[in-house]
CSV table of C-alpha atoms in Angstrom, one decimal:
chain,number,residue,atom,x,y,z
A,1,MET,CA,-131.5,-85.6,-32.6
A,2,LYS,CA,-131.1,-85.4,-28.9
A,3,ASN,CA,-130.6,-82.0,-27.3
A,4,LEU,CA,-128.4,-82.1,-24.2
A,5,SER,CA,-129.8,-78.8,-22.9
A,6,SER,CA,-132.5,-79.3,-20.3
A,7,ASN,CA,-132.6,-75.9,-18.6
A,8,ARG,CA,-135.0,-73.4,-20.1
A,9,ASN,CA,-134.5,-70.4,-17.8
A,10,PRO,CA,-132.7,-67.8,-20.0
A,11,HIS,CA,-130.9,-66.1,-17.1
A,12,ARG,CA,-129.6,-69.5,-15.9
A,13,GLN,CA,-128.4,-70.4,-19.4
A,14,MET,CA,-126.3,-67.3,-19.6
A,15,THR,CA,-124.7,-68.0,-16.2
A,16,THR,CA,-124.1,-71.6,-17.0
A,17,SER,CA,-122.7,-71.1,-20.5
A,18,VAL,CA,-120.2,-68.5,-19.1
A,19,THR,CA,-119.2,-71.1,-16.6
A,20,ARG,CA,-118.7,-73.7,-19.4
A,21,ARG,CA,-116.5,-71.3,-21.3
A,22,GLU,CA,-114.5,-70.6,-18.1
A,23,GLN,CA,-114.3,-74.4,-17.5
A,24,ALA,CA,-113.0,-75.0,-21.0
A,25,LEU,CA,-110.4,-72.2,-20.6
A,26,ALA,CA,-109.3,-73.6,-17.3
A,27,THR,CA,-109.1,-77.2,-18.4
A,28,CYS,CA,-107.0,-76.3,-21.5
A,29,SER,CA,-104.6,-74.1,-19.5
A,30,GLN,CA,-104.0,-76.9,-16.9
A,31,LEU,CA,-102.7,-79.4,-19.5
A,32,PRO,CA,-99.0,-80.0,-19.6
A,33,SER,CA,-97.1,-77.6,-21.9
A,34,ALA,CA,-100.3,-76.0,-23.1
A,35,ALA,CA,-99.8,-72.5,-24.6
A,36,LEU,CA,-102.5,-69.9,-24.9
A,37,THR,CA,-102.4,-67.9,-28.2
A,38,HIS,CA,-104.7,-65.5,-30.1
A,39,PRO,CA,-103.7,-66.0,-33.8
A,40,PHE,CA,-107.3,-65.2,-34.9
A,41,GLY,CA,-107.6,-62.0,-32.8
A,42,GLU,CA,-108.7,-61.4,-29.2
A,43,GLY,CA,-112.1,-63.0,-29.8
A,44,THR,CA,-110.7,-66.6,-29.9
A,45,SER,CA,-108.4,-68.3,-27.5
A,46,VAL,CA,-106.3,-71.0,-29.1
A,47,PHE,CA,-104.5,-73.6,-27.1
A,48,LYS,CA,-101.5,-75.3,-28.5
A,49,VAL,CA,-99.1,-78.0,-27.4
A,50,ALA,CA,-95.6,-78.0,-29.1
A,51,GLY,CA,-97.0,-75.5,-31.6
A,52,ARG,CA,-100.0,-77.6,-32.6
A,53,MET,CA,-103.5,-76.5,-31.9
A,54,PHE,CA,-105.8,-78.7,-29.8
A,55,ALA,CA,-108.6,-76.3,-28.9
A,56,ALA,CA,-110.1,-73.0,-30.1
A,57,ILE,CA,-112.5,-71.3,-27.7
A,58,SER,CA,-114.7,-68.4,-28.9
A,59,LEU,CA,-114.8,-65.5,-26.4
A,60,ASP,CA,-117.3,-63.1,-28.0
A,61,ASP,CA,-120.4,-65.1,-28.5
A,62,SER,CA,-123.1,-66.6,-26.3
A,63,PRO,CA,-123.3,-69.4,-25.2
A,64,GLY,CA,-119.9,-69.9,-26.7
A,65,ARG,CA,-118.2,-72.6,-28.7
A,66,VAL,CA,-115.1,-74.8,-28.5
A,67,THR,CA,-113.5,-76.5,-31.5
A,68,LEU,CA,-111.6,-79.7,-30.7
A,69,LYS,CA,-109.6,-82.4,-32.5
A,70,CYS,CA,-111.5,-85.7,-32.3
A,71,ASP,CA,-111.4,-89.3,-33.4
A,72,PRO,CA,-113.3,-89.2,-36.7
A,73,GLY,CA,-115.8,-92.0,-35.8
A,74,TYR,CA,-116.5,-90.6,-32.3
A,75,GLY,CA,-116.9,-87.1,-33.7
A,76,ALA,CA,-119.3,-88.2,-36.4
A,77,ALA,CA,-121.4,-90.1,-33.8
A,78,LEU,CA,-121.6,-87.0,-31.6
A,79,VAL,CA,-122.6,-84.8,-34.5
A,80,ASP,CA,-125.3,-87.2,-35.6
A,81,ARG,CA,-126.8,-87.6,-32.1
A,82,HIS,CA,-126.6,-84.2,-30.4
A,83,ASP,CA,-127.5,-80.7,-31.5
A,84,GLU,CA,-124.6,-79.2,-29.5
A,85,PHE,CA,-122.0,-80.8,-31.8
A,86,ALA,CA,-121.2,-79.8,-35.4
A,87,PRO,CA,-118.3,-80.6,-37.8
A,88,GLY,CA,-115.3,-78.3,-36.9
A,89,TYR,CA,-115.9,-74.7,-37.8
A,90,HIS,CA,-113.3,-73.6,-40.4
A,91,MET,CA,-111.4,-76.9,-39.8
A,92,ASN,CA,-111.1,-80.3,-41.4
A,93,LYS,CA,-114.6,-81.7,-40.8
A,94,ARG,CA,-113.4,-85.2,-40.4
A,95,HIS,CA,-111.0,-84.6,-37.6
A,96,TRP,CA,-112.5,-81.6,-35.7
A,97,ILE,CA,-115.8,-80.9,-34.0
A,98,THR,CA,-117.3,-77.7,-32.7
A,99,VAL,CA,-119.2,-77.9,-29.4
A,100,THR,CA,-121.7,-75.3,-28.5
A,101,LEU,CA,-121.3,-74.6,-24.8
A,102,HIS,CA,-125.0,-75.0,-23.9
A,103,PRO,CA,-126.0,-75.2,-20.2
A,104,GLY,CA,-127.0,-78.8,-20.5
A,105,LEU,CA,-123.6,-79.9,-21.7
A,106,PRO,CA,-122.2,-82.2,-19.0
A,107,ALA,CA,-119.1,-80.8,-17.4
A,108,ASN,CA,-117.3,-84.1,-17.4
A,109,LEU,CA,-118.0,-84.6,-21.1
A,110,LEU,CA,-116.5,-81.2,-21.9
A,111,GLU,CA,-113.4,-82.0,-19.9
A,112,ASP,CA,-113.1,-85.5,-21.5
A,113,LEU,CA,-113.4,-84.0,-25.0
A,114,ILE,CA,-110.7,-81.4,-24.3
A,115,ALA,CA,-108.3,-84.1,-22.8
A,116,ASP,CA,-109.0,-86.4,-25.8
A,117,SER,CA,-108.2,-83.5,-28.2
A,118,TYR,CA,-105.0,-82.9,-26.4
A,119,ASP,CA,-104.1,-86.6,-26.4
A,120,VAL,CA,-104.7,-86.9,-30.2
A,121,VAL,CA,-102.4,-84.0,-30.9
A,122,VAL,CA,-99.7,-85.1,-28.5
A,123,ALA,CA,-99.8,-88.7,-29.9
A,124,ALA,CA,-99.0,-87.3,-33.4
A,125,LEU,CA,-96.0,-85.3,-32.1
A,126,PRO,CA,-92.5,-86.7,-32.5
A,127,ALA,CA,-91.4,-88.3,-29.2
A,128,ARG,CA,-88.9,-85.6,-28.4
A,129,SER,CA,-91.6,-82.9,-28.7
A,130,ARG,CA,-94.1,-84.6,-26.4
A,131,PRO,CA,-94.7,-83.1,-22.9
A,132,SER,CA,-93.2,-85.3,-20.2
A,133,ASN,CA,-96.2,-85.0,-17.8
A,134,PRO,CA,-99.2,-87.2,-18.5
A,135,VAL,CA,-102.7,-85.8,-18.7
A,136,ASP,CA,-104.5,-86.3,-15.5
A,137,LEU,CA,-107.8,-84.5,-15.3
């Protein structure tokens, strides 16, 4: 398995992982009609669109995790090839992945995975419930 983390300095890892968590929170909050909720308590930020979850971000652990909806084939490939990816924590393992926010996780990959999760959820919504603004990250 390939590990995407390349930095071994513990202090740097802490700083970068916090940045990845902040990046995930900011990316989710910028998506059209995204709503931040805390149905599992203050330790987890859950983002929904039209009442449907597309991201859950842990707030109390380090380096942090984000659980995202994902195409089953793509998610399985990520889980097989990278240590930072696992089947969705407490979710349907076929349709959700959990990403550990390690310092080596490329920023653009994290943003793409969040946008993809949002798109998968929006595509399953009835047309009248879909946000009118397209995703443009």
